[in-house]
């Protein structure tokens, strides 16, 4: 374990119980992953209490996604060990998004209590309305049909200081542009496989999907960083100095 001598205002300090609740796992699971090296040690604060942060949450989300893919614990350990050192929570989220792209769409009918457990937090009626508007959950009798691939993203957006209208507009932009990119890329690949037999086409498709998703995510990530850098520079130039 490490001892914390500084304070990071952007880094949440969660106890092991709070981390487990946010991640939708048990405290025993968190500690087990720690002993297997899947989670970094907590930061030790006052009174020798261990604190966890966004990296731990991101790693738990990635582990959960790998489990959904049917990977064994040994395979998950190998995958996690091969990750580059010093990945940020954002980088880990990118890895999880790539892994999630391999999985088929999964929609399950769950109770409200099971939905709360899957979300890792309590969900108010307003939260459920926002998730329904984002097409993450849909009321079905006494239960909810939930898109498990979108649930963690949707829950994360509940805490983003944006209006629901802005989130839905952003979703529309992403869907429209991602479909356009997917169409153009598929047209490009069709020319490459036109003369091959069906088995070769299936094999190429299976290999290309995760690679293309990762390429799109990486490209978008870099483009977004450039846009945000320009935006913050413009804001800095317009803010009056004392």
PDB file of C-alpha atoms in Angstrom:
ATOM      1  CA  UNK A   1       0.000   0.000   0.000  1.00  0.00           C
ATOM      2  CA  UNK A   2       1.019   3.609  -0.479  1.00  0.00           C
ATOM      3  CA  UNK A   3       0.669   6.574   1.790  1.00  0.00           C
ATOM      4  CA  UNK A   4      -0.969   9.720   0.486  1.00  0.00           C
ATOM      5  CA  UNK A   5       0.822  12.985   1.251  1.00  0.00           C
ATOM      6  CA  UNK A   6      -1.025  15.175  -1.261  1.00  0.00           C
ATOM      7  CA  UNK A   7      -4.591  16.018  -2.128  1.00  0.00           C
ATOM      8  CA  UNK A   8      -6.094  15.699  -5.602  1.00  0.00           C
ATOM      9  CA  UNK A   9      -9.300  17.716  -5.782  1.00  0.00           C
ATOM     10  CA  UNK A  10     -10.461  15.807  -8.845  1.00  0.00           C
ATOM     11  CA  UNK A  11      -9.837  12.371  -7.351  1.00  0.00           C
ATOM     12  CA  UNK A  12     -12.728  10.999  -5.275  1.00  0.00           C
ATOM     13  CA  UNK A  13     -11.791   9.302  -2.031  1.00  0.00           C
ATOM     14  CA  UNK A  14     -13.979   6.249  -1.627  1.00  0.00           C
ATOM     15  CA  UNK A  15     -13.848   3.708   1.160  1.00  0.00           C
ATOM     16  CA  UNK A  16     -13.842   0.075   0.134  1.00  0.00           C
ATOM     17  CA  UNK A  17     -17.575  -0.118   0.922  1.00  0.00           C
ATOM     18  CA  UNK A  18     -18.319   2.935  -1.217  1.00  0.00           C
ATOM     19  CA  UNK A  19     -16.171   1.606  -4.072  1.00  0.00           C
ATOM     20  CA  UNK A  20     -17.944  -1.754  -3.996  1.00  0.00           C
ATOM     21  CA  UNK A  21     -21.353  -0.056  -4.028  1.00  0.00           C
ATOM     22  CA  UNK A  22     -20.408   2.228  -6.937  1.00  0.00           C
ATOM     23  CA  UNK A  23     -18.997  -0.687  -8.937  1.00  0.00           C
ATOM     24  CA  UNK A  24     -21.872  -3.049  -8.151  1.00  0.00           C
ATOM     25  CA  UNK A  25     -19.646  -5.716  -6.580  1.00  0.00           C
ATOM     26  CA  UNK A  26     -18.999  -6.958  -3.060  1.00  0.00           C
ATOM     27  CA  UNK A  27     -16.263  -5.749  -0.727  1.00  0.00           C
ATOM     28  CA  UNK A  28     -14.910  -9.285  -0.762  1.00  0.00           C
ATOM     29  CA  UNK A  29     -14.593  -9.104  -4.558  1.00  0.00           C
ATOM     30  CA  UNK A  30     -12.711  -5.800  -4.374  1.00  0.00           C
ATOM     31  CA  UNK A  31     -10.242  -7.222  -1.873  1.00  0.00           C
ATOM     32  CA  UNK A  32      -9.860 -10.442  -3.861  1.00  0.00           C
ATOM     33  CA  UNK A  33      -9.009  -8.493  -7.022  1.00  0.00           C
ATOM     34  CA  UNK A  34      -6.506  -6.508  -5.006  1.00  0.00           C
ATOM     35  CA  UNK A  35      -4.714  -9.657  -3.841  1.00  0.00           C
ATOM     36  CA  UNK A  36      -4.545 -10.884  -7.473  1.00  0.00           C
ATOM     37  CA  UNK A  37      -2.984  -7.617  -8.648  1.00  0.00           C
ATOM     38  CA  UNK A  38      -5.989  -6.609 -10.745  1.00  0.00           C
ATOM     39  CA  UNK A  39      -6.434  -3.430  -8.706  1.00  0.00           C
ATOM     40  CA  UNK A  40      -3.721  -1.068  -7.475  1.00  0.00           C
ATOM     41  CA  UNK A  41      -3.463  -0.716  -3.697  1.00  0.00           C
ATOM     42  CA  UNK A  42      -5.552   1.973  -2.022  1.00  0.00           C
ATOM     43  CA  UNK A  43      -4.109   5.248  -0.842  1.00  0.00           C
ATOM     44  CA  UNK A  44      -3.783   5.235   2.932  1.00  0.00           C
ATOM     45  CA  UNK A  45      -5.229   8.324   4.555  1.00  0.00           C
ATOM     46  CA  UNK A  46      -5.828   9.407   8.144  1.00  0.00           C
ATOM     47  CA  UNK A  47      -6.453   6.661  10.691  1.00  0.00           C
ATOM     48  CA  UNK A  48      -4.971   4.160   8.238  1.00  0.00           C
ATOM     49  CA  UNK A  49      -8.159   4.066   6.171  1.00  0.00           C
ATOM     50  CA  UNK A  50      -7.688   2.981   2.562  1.00  0.00           C
ATOM     51  CA  UNK A  51      -9.147   5.242  -0.103  1.00  0.00           C
ATOM     52  CA  UNK A  52      -9.977   4.337  -3.694  1.00  0.00           C
ATOM     53  CA  UNK A  53     -10.571   6.517  -6.723  1.00  0.00           C
ATOM     54  CA  UNK A  54     -11.553   6.730 -10.372  1.00  0.00           C
ATOM     55  CA  UNK A  55      -8.816   4.353 -11.549  1.00  0.00           C
ATOM     56  CA  UNK A  56     -10.187   1.605  -9.318  1.00  0.00           C
ATOM     57  CA  UNK A  57     -13.711   2.195 -10.638  1.00  0.00           C
ATOM     58  CA  UNK A  58     -12.456   2.130 -14.232  1.00  0.00           C
ATOM     59  CA  UNK A  59     -10.522  -1.086 -13.652  1.00  0.00           C
ATOM     60  CA  UNK A  60     -13.518  -2.768 -12.043  1.00  0.00           C
ATOM     61  CA  UNK A  61     -15.665  -1.749 -15.035  1.00  0.00           C
ATOM     62  CA  UNK A  62     -13.091  -3.194 -17.432  1.00  0.00           C
ATOM     63  CA  UNK A  63     -12.882  -6.448 -15.441  1.00  0.00           C
ATOM     64  CA  UNK A  64     -16.675  -6.693 -15.500  1.00  0.00           C
ATOM     65  CA  UNK A  65     -16.704  -6.242 -19.283  1.00  0.00           C
ATOM     66  CA  UNK A  66     -14.044  -8.919 -19.731  1.00  0.00           C
ATOM     67  CA  UNK A  67     -16.153 -11.266 -17.608  1.00  0.00           C
ATOM     68  CA  UNK A  68     -19.157 -10.577 -19.853  1.00  0.00           C
ATOM     69  CA  UNK A  69     -16.993 -11.754 -22.727  1.00  0.00           C
ATOM     70  CA  UNK A  70     -16.639 -15.109 -20.959  1.00  0.00           C
ATOM     71  CA  UNK A  71     -12.964 -14.687 -20.054  1.00  0.00           C
ATOM     72  CA  UNK A  72     -11.632 -16.746 -17.158  1.00  0.00           C
ATOM     73  CA  UNK A  73      -9.892 -15.133 -14.194  1.00  0.00           C
ATOM     74  CA  UNK A  74      -6.517 -16.284 -15.536  1.00  0.00           C
ATOM     75  CA  UNK A  75      -7.268 -14.740 -18.947  1.00  0.00           C
ATOM     76  CA  UNK A  76      -8.392 -11.491 -17.317  1.00  0.00           C
ATOM     77  CA  UNK A  77      -5.173 -11.383 -15.285  1.00  0.00           C
ATOM     78  CA  UNK A  78      -3.101 -11.813 -18.451  1.00  0.00           C
ATOM     79  CA  UNK A  79      -5.092  -9.093 -20.212  1.00  0.00           C
ATOM     80  CA  UNK A  80      -4.684  -6.639 -17.342  1.00  0.00           C
ATOM     81  CA  UNK A  81      -0.961  -7.382 -17.013  1.00  0.00           C
ATOM     82  CA  UNK A  82      -0.445  -6.522 -20.688  1.00  0.00           C
ATOM     83  CA  UNK A  83      -1.965  -3.051 -20.316  1.00  0.00           C
ATOM     84  CA  UNK A  84       0.557  -0.182 -20.486  1.00  0.00           C
ATOM     85  CA  UNK A  85       1.615   1.236 -17.151  1.00  0.00           C
ATOM     86  CA  UNK A  86       0.147   4.523 -15.948  1.00  0.00           C
ATOM     87  CA  UNK A  87      -3.179   4.353 -17.784  1.00  0.00           C
ATOM     88  CA  UNK A  88      -5.635   7.022 -16.677  1.00  0.00           C
ATOM     89  CA  UNK A  89      -9.289   6.256 -15.890  1.00  0.00           C
ATOM     90  CA  UNK A  90     -10.115   7.771 -19.277  1.00  0.00           C
ATOM     91  CA  UNK A  91      -7.670   5.414 -21.029  1.00  0.00           C
ATOM     92  CA  UNK A  92      -9.154   2.445 -19.174  1.00  0.00           C
ATOM     93  CA  UNK A  93     -12.627   3.520 -20.295  1.00  0.00           C
ATOM     94  CA  UNK A  94     -11.380   3.459 -23.891  1.00  0.00           C
ATOM     95  CA  UNK A  95     -10.132  -0.106 -23.408  1.00  0.00           C
ATOM     96  CA  UNK A  96     -13.487  -1.080 -21.945  1.00  0.00           C
ATOM     97  CA  UNK A  97     -15.321   0.469 -24.889  1.00  0.00           C
ATOM     98  CA  UNK A  98     -13.208  -1.564 -27.304  1.00  0.00           C
ATOM     99  CA  UNK A  99     -13.870  -4.766 -25.349  1.00  0.00           C
ATOM    100  CA  UNK A 100     -17.598  -3.989 -25.214  1.00  0.00           C
ATOM    101  CA  UNK A 101     -17.652  -3.645 -29.005  1.00  0.00           C
ATOM    102  CA  UNK A 102     -16.914  -7.367 -29.301  1.00  0.00           C
ATOM    103  CA  UNK A 103     -20.047  -8.322 -27.395  1.00  0.00           C
ATOM    104  CA  UNK A 104     -23.510  -8.742 -28.915  1.00  0.00           C
ATOM    105  CA  UNK A 105     -26.264  -6.387 -27.768  1.00  0.00           C
ATOM    106  CA  UNK A 106     -27.657  -7.640 -24.463  1.00  0.00           C
ATOM    107  CA  UNK A 107     -31.036  -6.462 -23.188  1.00  0.00           C
ATOM    108  CA  UNK A 108     -32.359  -7.976 -19.979  1.00  0.00           C
ATOM    109  CA  UNK A 109     -35.612  -7.636 -18.054  1.00  0.00           C
ATOM    110  CA  UNK A 110     -34.754  -6.825 -14.435  1.00  0.00           C
ATOM    111  CA  UNK A 111     -36.471  -5.607 -11.288  1.00  0.00           C
ATOM    112  CA  UNK A 112     -35.854  -2.105  -9.975  1.00  0.00           C
ATOM    113  CA  UNK A 113     -33.693  -3.542  -7.180  1.00  0.00           C
ATOM    114  CA  UNK A 114     -31.619  -5.530  -9.674  1.00  0.00           C
ATOM    115  CA  UNK A 115     -31.300  -2.423 -11.830  1.00  0.00           C
ATOM    116  CA  UNK A 116     -30.024  -0.507  -8.794  1.00  0.00           C
ATOM    117  CA  UNK A 117     -27.503  -3.261  -8.110  1.00  0.00           C
ATOM    118  CA  UNK A 118     -26.312  -3.284 -11.719  1.00  0.00           C
ATOM    119  CA  UNK A 119     -26.019   0.514 -11.685  1.00  0.00           C
ATOM    120  CA  UNK A 120     -24.047   0.425  -8.433  1.00  0.00           C
ATOM    121  CA  UNK A 121     -26.087   3.263  -6.922  1.00  0.00           C
ATOM    122  CA  UNK A 122     -29.585   4.291  -5.933  1.00  0.00           C
ATOM    123  CA  UNK A 123     -31.731   5.502  -8.829  1.00  0.00           C
ATOM    124  CA  UNK A 124     -34.431   8.088  -8.271  1.00  0.00           C
ATOM    125  CA  UNK A 125     -37.536   8.368 -10.438  1.00  0.00           C
ATOM    126  CA  UNK A 126     -35.868  11.326 -12.168  1.00  0.00           C
ATOM    127  CA  UNK A 127     -32.751   9.207 -12.832  1.00  0.00           C
ATOM    128  CA  UNK A 128     -34.910   6.501 -14.395  1.00  0.00           C
ATOM    129  CA  UNK A 129     -36.628   9.081 -16.603  1.00  0.00           C
ATOM    130  CA  UNK A 130     -33.239  10.352 -17.819  1.00  0.00           C
ATOM    131  CA  UNK A 131     -32.018   6.797 -18.486  1.00  0.00           C
ATOM    132  CA  UNK A 132     -35.235   6.047 -20.373  1.00  0.00           C
ATOM    133  CA  UNK A 133     -34.799   9.212 -22.463  1.00  0.00           C
ATOM    134  CA  UNK A 134     -31.254   8.044 -23.316  1.00  0.00           C
ATOM    135  CA  UNK A 135     -32.751   4.683 -24.424  1.00  0.00           C
ATOM    136  CA  UNK A 136     -30.799   2.837 -21.725  1.00  0.00           C
ATOM    137  CA  UNK A 137     -33.825   1.477 -19.845  1.00  0.00           C
ATOM    138  CA  UNK A 138     -37.465   0.990 -20.731  1.00  0.00           C
ATOM    139  CA  UNK A 139     -40.323   0.253 -18.352  1.00  0.00           C
ATOM    140  CA  UNK A 140     -41.893  -3.158 -18.978  1.00  0.00           C
ATOM    141  CA  UNK A 141     -44.705  -4.036 -16.566  1.00  0.00           C
ATOM    142  CA  UNK A 142     -43.280  -4.231 -13.061  1.00  0.00           C
ATOM    143  CA  UNK A 143     -39.690  -4.400 -14.359  1.00  0.00           C
ATOM    144  CA  UNK A 144     -37.271  -2.629 -16.651  1.00  0.00           C
ATOM    145  CA  UNK A 145     -35.644  -3.692 -19.886  1.00  0.00           C
ATOM    146  CA  UNK A 146     -32.050  -2.505 -19.656  1.00  0.00           C
ATOM    147  CA  UNK A 147     -29.345  -2.314 -22.322  1.00  0.00           C
ATOM    148  CA  UNK A 148     -26.396  -3.631 -20.324  1.00  0.00           C
ATOM    149  CA  UNK A 149     -23.899  -2.278 -22.830  1.00  0.00           C
ATOM    150  CA  UNK A 150     -25.161   1.273 -22.239  1.00  0.00           C
ATOM    151  CA  UNK A 151     -26.044   1.098 -18.554  1.00  0.00           C
ATOM    152  CA  UNK A 152     -22.687   2.156 -17.093  1.00  0.00           C
ATOM    153  CA  UNK A 153     -22.377   4.959 -19.660  1.00  0.00           C
ATOM    154  CA  UNK A 154     -25.890   6.152 -18.906  1.00  0.00           C
ATOM    155  CA  UNK A 155     -25.331   6.076 -15.146  1.00  0.00           C
ATOM    156  CA  UNK A 156     -22.110   8.048 -15.602  1.00  0.00           C
ATOM    157  CA  UNK A 157     -24.001  10.705 -17.551  1.00  0.00           C
ATOM    158  CA  UNK A 158     -26.417  11.174 -14.654  1.00  0.00           C
ATOM    159  CA  UNK A 159     -23.679  13.084 -12.816  1.00  0.00           C
ATOM    160  CA  UNK A 160     -22.559  15.162 -15.796  1.00  0.00           C
ATOM    161  CA  UNK A 161     -23.563  18.842 -15.374  1.00  0.00           C
ATOM    162  CA  UNK A 162     -25.380  18.948 -18.697  1.00  0.00           C
ATOM    163  CA  UNK A 163     -29.062  19.280 -19.430  1.00  0.00           C
ATOM    164  CA  UNK A 164     -30.888  16.229 -20.715  1.00  0.00           C
ATOM    165  CA  UNK A 165     -31.509  18.120 -23.961  1.00  0.00           C
ATOM    166  CA  UNK A 166     -27.758  18.617 -24.467  1.00  0.00           C
ATOM    167  CA  UNK A 167     -27.044  14.939 -23.763  1.00  0.00           C
ATOM    168  CA  UNK A 168     -29.707  13.802 -26.223  1.00  0.00           C
ATOM    169  CA  UNK A 169     -28.448  16.232 -28.865  1.00  0.00           C
ATOM    170  CA  UNK A 170     -24.918  14.903 -28.356  1.00  0.00           C
ATOM    171  CA  UNK A 171     -26.194  11.345 -28.723  1.00  0.00           C
ATOM    172  CA  UNK A 172     -27.893  12.272 -32.004  1.00  0.00           C
ATOM    173  CA  UNK A 173     -24.673  13.808 -33.357  1.00  0.00           C
ATOM    174  CA  UNK A 174     -22.632  10.740 -32.380  1.00  0.00           C
ATOM    175  CA  UNK A 175     -25.116   8.301 -33.907  1.00  0.00           C
ATOM    176  CA  UNK A 176     -25.389  10.203 -37.178  1.00  0.00           C
ATOM    177  CA  UNK A 177     -21.635  10.611 -37.650  1.00  0.00           C
ATOM    178  CA  UNK A 178     -20.738   7.088 -36.491  1.00  0.00           C
ATOM    179  CA  UNK A 179     -23.253   5.600 -38.923  1.00  0.00           C
ATOM    180  CA  UNK A 180     -21.825   7.704 -41.724  1.00  0.00           C
ATOM    181  CA  UNK A 181     -18.288   6.549 -40.864  1.00  0.00           C
ATOM    182  CA  UNK A 182     -19.430   2.925 -40.606  1.00  0.00           C
ATOM    183  CA  UNK A 183     -21.096   3.137 -44.021  1.00  0.00           C
ATOM    184  CA  UNK A 184     -18.054   4.638 -45.733  1.00  0.00           C
ATOM    185  CA  UNK A 185     -15.687   2.128 -44.122  1.00  0.00           C
ATOM    186  CA  UNK A 186     -17.926  -0.800 -45.079  1.00  0.00           C
ATOM    187  CA  UNK A 187     -17.990   0.419 -48.680  1.00  0.00           C
ATOM    188  CA  UNK A 188     -14.195   0.611 -48.629  1.00  0.00           C
ATOM    189  CA  UNK A 189     -13.821  -2.911 -47.219  1.00  0.00           C
ATOM    190  CA  UNK A 190     -16.314  -4.357 -49.663  1.00  0.00           C
ATOM    191  CA  UNK A 191     -13.944  -3.521 -52.481  1.00  0.00           C
ATOM    192  CA  UNK A 192     -11.193  -5.455 -50.716  1.00  0.00           C
ATOM    193  CA  UNK A 193     -13.231  -8.641 -50.173  1.00  0.00           C
ATOM    194  CA  UNK A 194     -15.377  -8.670 -53.296  1.00  0.00           C
ATOM    195  CA  UNK A 195     -13.370 -11.486 -54.892  1.00  0.00           C
ATOM    196  CA  UNK A 196     -12.996 -13.632 -51.759  1.00  0.00           C
ATOM    197  CA  UNK A 197     -15.165 -16.517 -50.600  1.00  0.00           C
ATOM    198  CA  UNK A 198     -17.703 -16.217 -47.792  1.00  0.00           C
ATOM    199  CA  UNK A 199     -15.457 -17.744 -45.125  1.00  0.00           C
ATOM    200  CA  UNK A 200     -12.693 -15.218 -45.799  1.00  0.00           C
ATOM    201  CA  UNK A 201     -15.212 -12.392 -45.599  1.00  0.00           C
ATOM    202  CA  UNK A 202     -16.488 -13.619 -42.203  1.00  0.00           C
ATOM    203  CA  UNK A 203     -12.955 -14.015 -40.904  1.00  0.00           C
ATOM    204  CA  UNK A 204     -11.976 -10.511 -42.040  1.00  0.00           C
ATOM    205  CA  UNK A 205     -15.117  -9.040 -40.486  1.00  0.00           C
ATOM    206  CA  UNK A 206     -14.444 -10.718 -37.135  1.00  0.00           C
ATOM    207  CA  UNK A 207     -10.881  -9.373 -37.033  1.00  0.00           C
ATOM    208  CA  UNK A 208     -11.642  -5.924 -38.376  1.00  0.00           C
ATOM    209  CA  UNK A 209     -14.509  -4.956 -36.058  1.00  0.00           C
ATOM    210  CA  UNK A 210     -12.500  -4.512 -32.819  1.00  0.00           C
ATOM    211  CA  UNK A 211      -9.607  -2.932 -34.716  1.00  0.00           C
ATOM    212  CA  UNK A 212     -11.828  -0.417 -36.476  1.00  0.00           C
ATOM    213  CA  UNK A 213     -13.625   0.428 -33.225  1.00  0.00           C
ATOM    214  CA  UNK A 214     -10.327   1.023 -31.468  1.00  0.00           C
ATOM    215  CA  UNK A 215      -9.095   3.170 -34.358  1.00  0.00           C
ATOM    216  CA  UNK A 216     -12.284   5.241 -34.301  1.00  0.00           C
ATOM    217  CA  UNK A 217     -12.132   5.686 -30.544  1.00  0.00           C
ATOM    218  CA  UNK A 218      -8.478   6.701 -30.621  1.00  0.00           C
ATOM    219  CA  UNK A 219      -9.017   9.131 -33.494  1.00  0.00           C
ATOM    220  CA  UNK A 220     -12.062  10.657 -31.835  1.00  0.00           C
ATOM    221  CA  UNK A 221     -10.236  10.917 -28.505  1.00  0.00           C
ATOM    222  CA  UNK A 222      -7.379  12.860 -30.082  1.00  0.00           C
ATOM    223  CA  UNK A 223      -9.725  15.089 -32.075  1.00  0.00           C
ATOM    224  CA  UNK A 224     -11.770  15.844 -28.962  1.00  0.00           C
ATOM    225  CA  UNK A 225      -8.628  16.729 -27.003  1.00  0.00           C
ATOM    226  CA  UNK A 226      -7.626  19.185 -29.739  1.00  0.00           C
ATOM    227  CA  UNK A 227     -11.090  20.767 -29.754  1.00  0.00           C
ATOM    228  CA  UNK A 228     -11.120  21.099 -25.958  1.00  0.00           C
ATOM    229  CA  UNK A 229      -7.597  22.541 -25.986  1.00  0.00           C
ATOM    230  CA  UNK A 230      -8.655  25.196 -28.508  1.00  0.00           C
ATOM    231  CA  UNK A 231     -11.830  25.884 -26.536  1.00  0.00           C
ATOM    232  CA  UNK A 232     -10.009  26.366 -23.228  1.00  0.00           C
ATOM    233  CA  UNK A 233      -7.456  28.604 -24.969  1.00  0.00           C
ATOM    234  CA  UNK A 234     -10.237  30.799 -26.338  1.00  0.00           C
ATOM    235  CA  UNK A 235     -11.868  30.967 -22.901  1.00  0.00           C
ATOM    236  CA  UNK A 236      -8.522  31.926 -21.363  1.00  0.00           C
ATOM    237  CA  UNK A 237      -8.096  34.776 -23.835  1.00  0.00           C
ATOM    238  CA  UNK A 238     -11.589  36.167 -23.224  1.00  0.00           C
ATOM    239  CA  UNK A 239     -11.589  35.984 -19.427  1.00  0.00           C
ATOM    240  CA  UNK A 240     -10.656  39.459 -18.080  1.00  0.00           C
ATOM    241  CA  UNK A 241      -7.555  39.579 -15.897  1.00  0.00           C
ATOM    242  CA  UNK A 242      -7.465  41.359 -12.537  1.00  0.00           C
TER     243      UNK A 242
END
